[in-house]
Each structure stands twice: as C-alpha cells, then as structure tokens.
Coordinates of C-alpha atoms and ligand atoms in Angstrom, one line a residue:
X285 CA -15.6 12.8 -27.3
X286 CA -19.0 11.7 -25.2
X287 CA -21.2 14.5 -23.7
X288 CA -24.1 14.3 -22.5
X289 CA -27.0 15.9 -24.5
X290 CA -30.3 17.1 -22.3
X291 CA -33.7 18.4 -23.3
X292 CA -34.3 20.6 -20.8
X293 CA -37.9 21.6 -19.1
X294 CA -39.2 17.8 -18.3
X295 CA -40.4 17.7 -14.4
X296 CA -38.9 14.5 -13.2
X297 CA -41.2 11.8 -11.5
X298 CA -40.0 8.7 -10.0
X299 CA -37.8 6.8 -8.2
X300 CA -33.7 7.1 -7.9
X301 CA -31.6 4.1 -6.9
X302 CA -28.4 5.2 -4.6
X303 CA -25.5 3.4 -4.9
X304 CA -22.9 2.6 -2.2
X305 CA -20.8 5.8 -1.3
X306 CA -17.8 6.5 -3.3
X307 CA -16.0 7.9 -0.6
X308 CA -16.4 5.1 1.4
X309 CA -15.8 2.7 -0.8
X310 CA -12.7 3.9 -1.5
X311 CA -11.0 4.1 1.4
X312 CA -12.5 0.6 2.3
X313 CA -10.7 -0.8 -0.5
X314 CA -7.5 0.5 0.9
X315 CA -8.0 -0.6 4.5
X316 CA -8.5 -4.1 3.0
X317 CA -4.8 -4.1 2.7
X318 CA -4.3 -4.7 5.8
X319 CA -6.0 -7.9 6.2
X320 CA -4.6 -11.3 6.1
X321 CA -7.5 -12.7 3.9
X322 CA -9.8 -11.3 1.6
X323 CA -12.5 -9.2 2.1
X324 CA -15.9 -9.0 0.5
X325 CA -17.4 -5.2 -0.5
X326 CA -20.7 -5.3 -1.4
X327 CA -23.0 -2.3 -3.4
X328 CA -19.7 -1.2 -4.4
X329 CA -20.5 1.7 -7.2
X330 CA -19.3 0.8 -10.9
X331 CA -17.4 4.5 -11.4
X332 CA -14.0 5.1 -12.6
X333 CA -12.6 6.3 -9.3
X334 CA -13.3 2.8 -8.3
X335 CA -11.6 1.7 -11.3
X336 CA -8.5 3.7 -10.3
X337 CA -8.6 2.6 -6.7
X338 CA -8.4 -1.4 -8.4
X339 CA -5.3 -0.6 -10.3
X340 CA -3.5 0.9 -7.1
X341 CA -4.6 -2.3 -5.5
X342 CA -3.5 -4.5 -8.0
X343 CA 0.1 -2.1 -8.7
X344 CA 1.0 -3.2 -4.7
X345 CA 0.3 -6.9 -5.4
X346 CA -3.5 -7.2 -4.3
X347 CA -6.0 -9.2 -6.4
X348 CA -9.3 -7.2 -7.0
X349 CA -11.9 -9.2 -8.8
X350 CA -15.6 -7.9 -9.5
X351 CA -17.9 -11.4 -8.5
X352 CA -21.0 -9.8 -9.4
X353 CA -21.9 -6.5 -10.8
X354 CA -21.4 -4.6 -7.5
X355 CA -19.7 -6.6 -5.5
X356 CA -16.1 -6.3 -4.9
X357 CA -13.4 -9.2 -3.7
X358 CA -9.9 -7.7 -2.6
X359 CA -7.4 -10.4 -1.5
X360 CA -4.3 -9.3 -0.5
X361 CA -2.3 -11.5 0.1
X362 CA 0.0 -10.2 -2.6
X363 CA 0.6 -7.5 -1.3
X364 CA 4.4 -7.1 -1.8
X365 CA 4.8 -3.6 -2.7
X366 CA 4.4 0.1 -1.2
X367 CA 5.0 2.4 -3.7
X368 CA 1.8 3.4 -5.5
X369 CA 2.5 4.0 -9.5
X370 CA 2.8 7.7 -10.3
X371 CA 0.3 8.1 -13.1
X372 CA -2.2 6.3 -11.1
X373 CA -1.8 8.6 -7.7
X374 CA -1.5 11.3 -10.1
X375 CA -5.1 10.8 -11.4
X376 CA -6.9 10.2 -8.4
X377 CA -5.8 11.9 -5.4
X378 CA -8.1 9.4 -3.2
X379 CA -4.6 7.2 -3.7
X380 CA -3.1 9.0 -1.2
X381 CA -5.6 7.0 1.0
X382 CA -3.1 3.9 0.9
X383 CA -0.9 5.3 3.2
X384 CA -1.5 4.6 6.6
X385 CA -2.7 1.0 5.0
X386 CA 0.4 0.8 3.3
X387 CA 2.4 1.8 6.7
X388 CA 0.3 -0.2 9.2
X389 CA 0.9 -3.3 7.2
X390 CA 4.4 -3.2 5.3
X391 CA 6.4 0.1 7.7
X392 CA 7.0 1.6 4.7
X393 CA 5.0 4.1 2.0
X394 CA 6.3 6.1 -0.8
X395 CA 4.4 7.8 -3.2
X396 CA 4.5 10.7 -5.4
X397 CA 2.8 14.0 -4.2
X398 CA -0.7 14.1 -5.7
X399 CA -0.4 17.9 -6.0
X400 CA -3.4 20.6 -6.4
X401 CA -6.1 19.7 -8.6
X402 CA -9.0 21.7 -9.9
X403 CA -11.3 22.4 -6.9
X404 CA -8.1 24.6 -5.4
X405 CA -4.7 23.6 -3.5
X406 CA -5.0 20.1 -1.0
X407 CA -1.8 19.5 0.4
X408 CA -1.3 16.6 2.5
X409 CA 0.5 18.4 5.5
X410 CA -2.0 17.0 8.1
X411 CA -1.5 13.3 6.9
X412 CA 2.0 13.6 7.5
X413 CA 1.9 15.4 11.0
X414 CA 0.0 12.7 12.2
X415 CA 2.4 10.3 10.7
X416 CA 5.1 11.4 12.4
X417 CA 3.2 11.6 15.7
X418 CA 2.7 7.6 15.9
X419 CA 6.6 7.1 14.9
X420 CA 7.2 7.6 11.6
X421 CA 9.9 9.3 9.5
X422 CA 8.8 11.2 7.2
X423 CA 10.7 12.8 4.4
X424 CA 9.0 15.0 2.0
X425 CA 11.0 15.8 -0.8
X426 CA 11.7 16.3 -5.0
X427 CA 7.8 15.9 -5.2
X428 CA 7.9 12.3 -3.7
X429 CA 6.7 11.5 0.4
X430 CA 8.4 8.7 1.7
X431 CA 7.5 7.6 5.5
X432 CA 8.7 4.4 7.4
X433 CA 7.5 3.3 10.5
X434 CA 10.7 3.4 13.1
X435 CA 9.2 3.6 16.5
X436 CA 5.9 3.4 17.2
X437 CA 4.7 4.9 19.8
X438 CA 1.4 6.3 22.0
X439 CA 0.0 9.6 20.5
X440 CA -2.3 12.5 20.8
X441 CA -3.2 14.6 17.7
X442 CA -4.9 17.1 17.2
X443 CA -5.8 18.0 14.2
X444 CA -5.7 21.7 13.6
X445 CA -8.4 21.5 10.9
X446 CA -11.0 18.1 10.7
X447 CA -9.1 16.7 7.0
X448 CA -11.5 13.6 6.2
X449 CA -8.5 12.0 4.5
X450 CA -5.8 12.9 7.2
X451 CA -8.3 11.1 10.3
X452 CA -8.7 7.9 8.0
X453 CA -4.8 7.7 7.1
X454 CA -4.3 8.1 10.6
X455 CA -7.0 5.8 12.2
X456 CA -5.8 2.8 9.6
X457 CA -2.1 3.2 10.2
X458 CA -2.9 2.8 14.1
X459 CA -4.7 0.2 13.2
X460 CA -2.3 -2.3 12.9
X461 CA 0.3 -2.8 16.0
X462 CA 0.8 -1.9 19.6
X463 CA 0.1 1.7 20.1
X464 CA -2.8 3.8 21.2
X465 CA -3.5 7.1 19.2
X466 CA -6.3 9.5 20.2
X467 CA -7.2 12.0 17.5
X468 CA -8.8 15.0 18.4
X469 CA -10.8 17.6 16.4
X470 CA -11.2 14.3 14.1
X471 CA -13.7 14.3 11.1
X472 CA -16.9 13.4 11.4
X473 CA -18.2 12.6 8.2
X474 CA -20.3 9.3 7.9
X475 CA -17.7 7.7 5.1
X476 CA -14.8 8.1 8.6
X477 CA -17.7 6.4 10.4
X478 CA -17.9 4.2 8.0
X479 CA -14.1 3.0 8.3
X480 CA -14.3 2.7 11.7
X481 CA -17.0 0.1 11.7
X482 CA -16.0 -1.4 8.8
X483 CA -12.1 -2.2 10.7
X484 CA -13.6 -3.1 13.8
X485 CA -15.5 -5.6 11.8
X486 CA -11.8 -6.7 11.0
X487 CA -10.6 -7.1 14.7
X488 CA -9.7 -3.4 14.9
X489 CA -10.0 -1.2 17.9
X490 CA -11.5 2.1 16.8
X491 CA -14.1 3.9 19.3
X492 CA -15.7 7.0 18.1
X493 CA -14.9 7.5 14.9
X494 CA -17.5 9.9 12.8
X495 CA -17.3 11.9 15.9
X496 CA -14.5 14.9 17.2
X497 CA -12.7 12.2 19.5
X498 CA -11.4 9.1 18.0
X499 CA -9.2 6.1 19.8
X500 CA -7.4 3.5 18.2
X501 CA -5.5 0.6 19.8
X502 CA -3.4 -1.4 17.7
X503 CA -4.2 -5.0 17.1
X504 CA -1.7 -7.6 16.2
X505 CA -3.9 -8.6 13.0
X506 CA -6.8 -8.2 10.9
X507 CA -9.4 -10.6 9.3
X508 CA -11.2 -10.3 6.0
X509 CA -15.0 -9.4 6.2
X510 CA -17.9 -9.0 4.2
X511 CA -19.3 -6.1 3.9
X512 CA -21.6 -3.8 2.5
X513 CA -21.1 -0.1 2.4
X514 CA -23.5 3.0 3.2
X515 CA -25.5 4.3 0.3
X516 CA -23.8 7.3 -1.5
X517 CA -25.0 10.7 0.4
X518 CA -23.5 13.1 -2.1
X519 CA -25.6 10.8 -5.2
X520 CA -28.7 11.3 -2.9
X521 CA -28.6 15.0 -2.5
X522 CA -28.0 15.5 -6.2
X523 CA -31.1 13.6 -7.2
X524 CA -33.0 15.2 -4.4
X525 CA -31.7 18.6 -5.9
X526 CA -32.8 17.3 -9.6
X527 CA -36.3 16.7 -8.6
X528 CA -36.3 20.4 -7.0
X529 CA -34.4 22.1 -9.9
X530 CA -36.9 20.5 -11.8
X531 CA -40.2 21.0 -9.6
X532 CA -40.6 17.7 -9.7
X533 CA -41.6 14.9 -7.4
X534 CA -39.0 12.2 -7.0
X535 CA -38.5 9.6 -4.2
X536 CA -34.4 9.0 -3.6
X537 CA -33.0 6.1 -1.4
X538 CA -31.3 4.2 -0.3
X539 CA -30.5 6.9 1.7
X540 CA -29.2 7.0 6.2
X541 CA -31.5 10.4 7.2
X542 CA -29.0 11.6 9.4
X543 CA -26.7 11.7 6.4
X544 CA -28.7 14.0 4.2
X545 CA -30.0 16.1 7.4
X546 CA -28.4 19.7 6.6
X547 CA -29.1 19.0 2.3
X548 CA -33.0 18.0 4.2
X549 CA -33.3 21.4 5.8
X550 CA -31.9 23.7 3.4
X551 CA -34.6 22.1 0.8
X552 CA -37.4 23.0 3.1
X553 CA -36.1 25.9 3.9
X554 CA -36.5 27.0 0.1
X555 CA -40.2 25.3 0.1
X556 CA -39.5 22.0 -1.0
X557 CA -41.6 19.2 0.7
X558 CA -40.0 16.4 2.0
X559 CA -41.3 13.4 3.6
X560 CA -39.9 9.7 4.7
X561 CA -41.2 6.7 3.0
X562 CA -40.6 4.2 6.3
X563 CA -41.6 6.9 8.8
X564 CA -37.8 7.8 9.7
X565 CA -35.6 10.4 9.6
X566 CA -35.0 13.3 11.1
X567 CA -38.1 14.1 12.5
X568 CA -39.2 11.1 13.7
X569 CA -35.7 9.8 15.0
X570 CA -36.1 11.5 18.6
X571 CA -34.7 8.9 21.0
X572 CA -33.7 6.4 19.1
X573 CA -29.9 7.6 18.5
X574 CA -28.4 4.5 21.1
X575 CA -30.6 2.4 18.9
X576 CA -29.3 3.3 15.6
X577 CA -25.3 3.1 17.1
X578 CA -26.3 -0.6 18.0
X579 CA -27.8 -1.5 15.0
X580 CA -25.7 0.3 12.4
X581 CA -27.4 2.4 9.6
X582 CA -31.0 2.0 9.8
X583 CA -31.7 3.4 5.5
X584 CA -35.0 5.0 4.4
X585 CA -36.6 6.6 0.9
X586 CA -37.1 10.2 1.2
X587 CA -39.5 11.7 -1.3
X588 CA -39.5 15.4 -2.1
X589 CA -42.2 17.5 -3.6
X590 CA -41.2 21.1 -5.4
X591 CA -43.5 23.0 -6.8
X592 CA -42.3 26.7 -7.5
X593 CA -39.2 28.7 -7.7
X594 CA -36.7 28.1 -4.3
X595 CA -36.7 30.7 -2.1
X596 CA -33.4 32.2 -1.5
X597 CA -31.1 30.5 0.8
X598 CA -27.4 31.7 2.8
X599 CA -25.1 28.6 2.9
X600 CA -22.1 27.8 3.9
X601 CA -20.6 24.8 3.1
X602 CA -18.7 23.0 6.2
X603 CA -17.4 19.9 7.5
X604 CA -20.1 17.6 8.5
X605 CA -22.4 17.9 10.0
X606 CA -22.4 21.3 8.4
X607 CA -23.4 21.9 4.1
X608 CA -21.5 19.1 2.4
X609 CA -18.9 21.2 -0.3
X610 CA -19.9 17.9 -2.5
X611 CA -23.2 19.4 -2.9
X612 CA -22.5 23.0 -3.5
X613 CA -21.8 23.2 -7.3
X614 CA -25.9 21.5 -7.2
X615 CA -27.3 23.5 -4.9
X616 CA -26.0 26.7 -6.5
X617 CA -27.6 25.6 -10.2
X618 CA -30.8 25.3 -8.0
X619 CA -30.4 28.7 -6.2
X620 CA -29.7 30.3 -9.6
X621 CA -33.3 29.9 -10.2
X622 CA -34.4 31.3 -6.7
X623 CA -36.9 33.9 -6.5
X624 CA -34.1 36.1 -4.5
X625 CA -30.8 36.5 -3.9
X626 CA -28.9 34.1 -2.6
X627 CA -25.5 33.7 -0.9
X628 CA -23.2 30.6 -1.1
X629 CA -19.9 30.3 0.7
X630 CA -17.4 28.0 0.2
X631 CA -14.9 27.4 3.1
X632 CA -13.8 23.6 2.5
X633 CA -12.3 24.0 -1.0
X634 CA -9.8 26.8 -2.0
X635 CA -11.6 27.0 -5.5
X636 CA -14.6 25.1 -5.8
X637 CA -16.3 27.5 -8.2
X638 CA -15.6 26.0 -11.4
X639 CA -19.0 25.7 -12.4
X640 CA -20.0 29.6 -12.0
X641 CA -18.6 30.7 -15.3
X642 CA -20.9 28.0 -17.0
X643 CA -23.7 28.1 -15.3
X644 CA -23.9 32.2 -16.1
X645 CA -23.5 31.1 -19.5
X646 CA -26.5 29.3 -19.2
X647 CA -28.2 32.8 -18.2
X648 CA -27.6 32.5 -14.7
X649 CA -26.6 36.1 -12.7
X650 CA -24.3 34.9 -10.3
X651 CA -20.5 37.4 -9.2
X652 CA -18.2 35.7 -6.8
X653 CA -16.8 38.0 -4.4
X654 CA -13.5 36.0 -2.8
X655 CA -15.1 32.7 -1.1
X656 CA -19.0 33.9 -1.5
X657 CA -21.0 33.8 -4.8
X658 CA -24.0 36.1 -4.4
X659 CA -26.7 34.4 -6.9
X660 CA -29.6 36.6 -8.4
X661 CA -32.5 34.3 -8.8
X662 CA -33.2 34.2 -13.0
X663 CA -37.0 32.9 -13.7
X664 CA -35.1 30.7 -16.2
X665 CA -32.0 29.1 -17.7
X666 CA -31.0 28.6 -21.4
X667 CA -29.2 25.1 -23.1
X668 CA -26.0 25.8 -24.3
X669 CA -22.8 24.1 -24.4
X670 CA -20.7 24.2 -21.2
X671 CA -17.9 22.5 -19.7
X672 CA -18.0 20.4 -16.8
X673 CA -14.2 20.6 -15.1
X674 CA -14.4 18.4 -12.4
X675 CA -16.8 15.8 -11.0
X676 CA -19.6 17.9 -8.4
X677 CA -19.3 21.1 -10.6
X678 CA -20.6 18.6 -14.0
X679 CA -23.5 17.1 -11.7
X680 CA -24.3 20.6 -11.1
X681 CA -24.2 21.6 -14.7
X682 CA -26.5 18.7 -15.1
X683 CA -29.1 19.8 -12.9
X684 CA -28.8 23.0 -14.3
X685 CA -29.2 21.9 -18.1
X686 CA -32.6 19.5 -16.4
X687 CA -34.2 22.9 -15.7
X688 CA -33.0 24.9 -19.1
X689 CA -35.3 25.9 -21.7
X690 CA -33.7 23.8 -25.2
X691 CA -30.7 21.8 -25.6
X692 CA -27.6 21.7 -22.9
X693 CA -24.9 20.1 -24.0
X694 CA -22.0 19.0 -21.4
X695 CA -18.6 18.0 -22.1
X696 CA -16.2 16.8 -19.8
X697 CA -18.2 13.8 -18.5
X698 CA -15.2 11.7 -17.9
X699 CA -15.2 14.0 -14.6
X700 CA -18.9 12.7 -13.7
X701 CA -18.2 9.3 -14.6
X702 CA -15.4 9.1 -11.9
X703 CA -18.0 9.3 -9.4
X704 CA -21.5 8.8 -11.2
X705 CA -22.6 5.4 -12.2
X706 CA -24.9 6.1 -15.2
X707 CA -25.6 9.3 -14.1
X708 CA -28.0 9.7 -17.7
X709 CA -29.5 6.2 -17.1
X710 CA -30.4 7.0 -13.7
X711 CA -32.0 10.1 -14.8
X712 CA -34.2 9.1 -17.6
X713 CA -35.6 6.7 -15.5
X714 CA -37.1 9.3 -13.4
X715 CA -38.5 10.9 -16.9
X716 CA -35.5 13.4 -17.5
X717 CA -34.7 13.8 -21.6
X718 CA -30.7 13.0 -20.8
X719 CA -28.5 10.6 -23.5
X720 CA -25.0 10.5 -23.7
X721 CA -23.9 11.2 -27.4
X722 CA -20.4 10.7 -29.1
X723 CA -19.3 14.1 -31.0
X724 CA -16.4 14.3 -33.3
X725 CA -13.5 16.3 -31.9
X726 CA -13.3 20.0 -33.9
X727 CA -9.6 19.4 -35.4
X728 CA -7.1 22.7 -33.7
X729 CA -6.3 24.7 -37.0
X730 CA -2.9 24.4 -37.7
X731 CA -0.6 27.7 -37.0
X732 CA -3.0 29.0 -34.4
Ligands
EPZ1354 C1 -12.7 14.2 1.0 O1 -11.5 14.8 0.4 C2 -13.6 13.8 -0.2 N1 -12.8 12.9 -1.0 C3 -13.9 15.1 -1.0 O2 -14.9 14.7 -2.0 C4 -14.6 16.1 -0.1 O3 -14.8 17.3 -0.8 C5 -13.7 16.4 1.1 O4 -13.4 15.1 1.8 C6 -14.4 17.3 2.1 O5 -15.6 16.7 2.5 C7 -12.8 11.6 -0.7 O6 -13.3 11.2 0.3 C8 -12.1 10.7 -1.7 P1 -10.1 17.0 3.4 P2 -10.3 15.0 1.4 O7 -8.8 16.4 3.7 O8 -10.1 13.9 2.3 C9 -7.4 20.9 3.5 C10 -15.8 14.5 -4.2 O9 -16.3 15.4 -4.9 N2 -6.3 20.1 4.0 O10 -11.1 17.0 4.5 O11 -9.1 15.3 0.5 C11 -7.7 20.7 2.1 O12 -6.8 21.4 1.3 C12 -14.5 14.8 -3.4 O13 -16.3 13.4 -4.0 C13 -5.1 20.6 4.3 O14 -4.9 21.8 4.3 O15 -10.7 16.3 2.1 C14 -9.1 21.1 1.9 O16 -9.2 22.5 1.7 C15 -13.8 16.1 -3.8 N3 -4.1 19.7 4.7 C16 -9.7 20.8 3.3 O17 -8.6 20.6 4.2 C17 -4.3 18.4 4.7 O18 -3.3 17.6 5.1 C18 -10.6 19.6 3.3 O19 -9.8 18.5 2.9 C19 -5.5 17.8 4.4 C20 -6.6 18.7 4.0

C-alpha cells in the first residue's frame, strides 16, 4: 500500500507548475469522438482519471497514443462501438461523459448506471431529460441507460439545476447533425467553456457556452484539431491554499485569473496577500473582457504571501462563478487553523464531508450540522494517520498534514492520484517534507 508520509511545520517557498485541467481534459477526450480525424491534446495531465478516460476510448474502438509526455493523440476512426465497458464506467463516473459523443456520432449509447459514489448521490436524471428533448429514446432500466437517437429535432432546455456534466452531454450530442438546441440555466464553469471552444475549433456551432444561455447548431461533420487545454483551476487553488496553510510564500501558475477569482477573494479576505506576476488578473482586468473573449485565455502567475493564522471566513460552495465544491475539503483544513470560527456550506455535493472525521483527528474542532460545518479555529494541528476517501477530501488532508506538528501519514492516495500528477513531487519542490512511502498491509486476523 503507498501513502504518502509528511513532516509537517515546513513554510513552503517557491514556485508550483499547473497542469492542464482534468475536467477538461476529460471531456475533450470524449468530444474527440466525434471527429473524422484525429485530434491533438496538448498539457494533457498524467493522472489516472486520464488513464481511465484512454481505456473507454480505446473499449469503443479509438486509438489513444501518448506522443510526448503530456501530449495526447486520439484518432477515432475506430470507433465502432457504443457501449462503454462496465468496470471502467463503474470507476470513473466522468465515463458517463461519452454519451452525447457516443449519440451525436453513432445514434446509439448504452451504458451501465455509474451510481452514487463517495461525495453523496449523482444521478444522471438531467443528462437524460435533455436527451430526450433533442429526440432520443431513452430507456432507463435494470441499472443499464440505453438512448438512441430517433428523431432529432429543435429544442429548448432548461435545466432545472446548472449540472456541468448534463450541459456538456447535451452541447456535444447537438453537436453533430441538423438541429438547433438552446440550453438555458446552462453551466458556466470554465472546463464547459472550454468545450465549447475547443468544438468550434472542430467546425462546431456552439455560442455562449461557460455562460447561462448556450446555442448549438448541428454541423454535418467535425475535423480533428490540435489543442491545448486550460491549466487546472482546482490544482491552482490547492497550491495557493498549501502556501497559506503553510504561511508560506508560493507563486502558482499557469493559472486564467478569472478562473481562481472567488478562491482569490476568499484568501484575502482571511489576510493572505496576493499579487499577479504579469500585472493581470482581477484587479487589473477592467475593460478588457471583449479582449480576452477574442483572444482566448490570456494565463498569469499569481503569488500569495501568508503570514499569520486566517481569519475566519462564511462559505458557501456554488456553481461557478460561486466557491468551487472542488476546493472545499482544502479550504476547510485551512480554516481549521483560523483564528475564529468559521462556517462552510456545502450545497453542490450531497456528502462532501469526508474529510471532517480526519481532519478532527488531526486536532481539528470542527461539528457538521446537516450541509454546514461550523470550524473552531485550533492554533495547531497534530500528524497522525488518516484516510483520504476520495480525491479533493485527500488534497485536503494533505494541506492539512503540511501545517501539522510531526508525522501525517495518508492512505488512500490512489484517490489523489486520479486527479494529482505527482502531487508529493510538486510539493517538495516548493520545500514541503512530502515522500510517498510503500507500507506493508496489516494482515485481517483470522475469525474476526
Ligand atoms: C463535475 O461533476 C466535476 N467532475 C466535479 O469534480 C465537480 O465537483 C462538479 O462538476 C461540480 O463542479 C468532472 O467534471 C469530471 P454536476 P458533475 O453534474 O458534472 C446534481 C472533482 O473532484 N445532479 O454539476 O458530475 C449532482 O448530484 C470532481 O474533480 C443531478 O441531480 O457535476 C450534484 O449534486 C468531483 N442530476 C450536482 O447536481 C443530474 O443529472 C452537481 O453535479 C446531474 C447532476
């Protein structure tokens, strides 16, 4: 079993490279399906959701070949299949992200249902909806979802809550052929905005995606690009949060400022300081929003300065451009240090408070009270061993271990991996005393 062992108390100085977003990436990959040539996806992160993503590719008949160590070639011109392997959809709910691909290109998608999963209940309702609103049949049934494209027509959905997954299934499978589909109350996370550009680069037809509003007219066919996708958000704000947790002084980029603006505020709020390296971001943006939609993603370095303990903060996580639920398992190890009490609401996830257990392990005082954890600022943490159950809740058990008096030990990196890339590595190039180390599994007495 690896875990990662930390040394806790080290400030962290330095810089931290951001790789391309997973979320993006991810749903890039899949939208590649529907081209007639290959595409090209470049700063591509090496994590195992990416890994997973590649075998669904390759299960429907793509080829997916790494050319160089970030940089991702999907052809798929294979393609000859549309039903998704079970254990593979099974492990990575993102799979569920092949079907409007899957039905744009071939009329047809079946796959098993990827079910709840550790950060609460995520059904798929709103992907199917919208399904059926451009034509398809649906039938949901004995755990499997089978749709087929039978008429295709003009539609308008709304989307009775802003699903990032359910607007991308939707905006690919209009993608492809000869409707036109507005989507309204449409998430507006930058990895949708992402999509959008990134199939209009194809030949698509998407206006105003990564805002409420989003039109799609079919196209009779898409090309293969190359393309290189938006740094990782999320793996910004959790180094930004290590050099706070940390009083550190770290500079973190790649990074698009509009991306990280709520994550930005919140950290200034608790006294961090924050400045751009290039002179942008969200200060110094003021008139130039036409400018960035022409020329794409302008990226910066933004370095941040913490000295004491946070002040308290009141957050609630929300669809973008609200708190990003990604970053709430980090922000809360951070808060647990606050000189204050602190109040953290989770309204995305039905249970995203897998880490709370461990982190009062760790000497943290925080009670959650239905969706709110109220957090009583400790002066300090202690290292011991905790459990990290699912990707965001292990970064922030991470953090948490960074700013811990002796040793933290973390098991369950196999979640961090899946959206990490050398999370340690990363780290102890900014100074922080992080290895990953191979334990011996304790045997289970027999009988008990
Ligand atoms: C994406 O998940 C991200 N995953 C998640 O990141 C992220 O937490 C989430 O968006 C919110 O920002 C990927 O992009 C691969 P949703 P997604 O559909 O698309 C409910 C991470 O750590 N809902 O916006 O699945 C749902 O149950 C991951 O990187 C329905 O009720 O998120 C949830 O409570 C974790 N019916 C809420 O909406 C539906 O049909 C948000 O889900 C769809 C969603």
């Amino acid at each position: 079993m690896s875990v990662y062992r930390i040394e806790g108390g080290r400030r962290l100085e330095g810089r931290l490279t951001v790789r391309g977003a997973k979320n993006a990436s991810l749903k890039l990959m899949a939208a590649a399906l529907m081209a007639e040539g290959p595409t090209v996806l470049e700063a591509v992160p090496r994590i195992t959701d990416i890994e997973t993503m590649i075998s669904v590719l390759q299960a429907l008949g793509a080829q997916c070949h790494w050319l160089s160590d970030h940089v991702l070639e999907i052809d798929p011109r294979g393609l000859n299949r549309w039903e998704p392997p079970d254990r593979l959809v099974r492990r990575m709910r993102a799979s569920v992200q092949v079907m409007g691909p899957l039905l744009a290109k071939m009329g047809r998608v079946r796959l098993t249902y990827p079910g709840g999963c550790s950060i609460g209940a995520r059904p798929i309702d709103l992907h199917l909806e919208g399904l059926r609103a451009l034509g398809a049949e649906v039938v949901d049934e004995g755990g499997y979802v089978e749709a087929r494209m039978v008429q295709p027509r003009d539609a308008v959905i709304h989307l009775d809550y802003p699903s990032v997954g359910a607007t991308e299934n939707l905006i690919c499978a209009a993608a492809l052929g000869s409707g036109s589909v507005r989507i309204l109350n449409a998430a507006q996370e930058p990895e949708v905005a992402e999509l959008g550009r990134f199939l209009n680069r194809m030949g698509a037809r998407v206006r105003g995606a990564g805002q409420g509003t989003v039109e799609v007219e079919g196209v009779r066919r898409l090309t293969g690009v190359r393309h290189a996708v938006i740094p990782d958000r999320i793996e910004a704000g959790t180094y930004l949060l290590a050099g706070a947790i940390t009083r550190g002084q770290v500079e973190v980029g790649p990074v698009v400022p509009a991306h990280v603006e709520a994550l930005v505020a919140r950290l200034e709020a608790a006294g961090c300081q924050l400045a751009w390296a290039g002179g942008r971001g969200p200060r110094r943006r003021e008139g130039s929003l036409a400018l960035e939609g022409v020329e794409g993603n302008p990226v910066d370095w933004v370095i941040l300065r913490a000295e004491r303990r946070p002040r308290p903060l009141h957050v609630r996580t929300q669809p973008h451009p609200g708190f990003p639920t990604d970053l709430q398992p980090q922000l809360m190890a951070y808060l647990s240090l606050a000189d204050g009490t602190s109040l953290v609401t989770e309204t995305v996830h039905t249970a995203r408070f897998n880490h709370v257990d461990e982190l009062v392990r760790m000497g943290a005082s925080i009670q959650v009270e239905g969706r709110t954890a109220v957090i009583r600022g400790v002066p300090g943490l202690t290292g011991t061993t905790v459990q990290a159950d699912d990707l965001r809740a292990g970064a922030g058990l991470v953090l948490a271990g960074l700013a811990a008096e002796g040793t933290t030990v973390v098991e369950g990196i196999e979640h961090i991996r899946r959206g990490y890339e050398d999370l340690a590595g990363r780290l102890r190039e900014a100074g922080a005393a992080i290895e990953e180390v191979e334990l011996e599994e304790e045997p289970v007495p027999a009988g008990v």
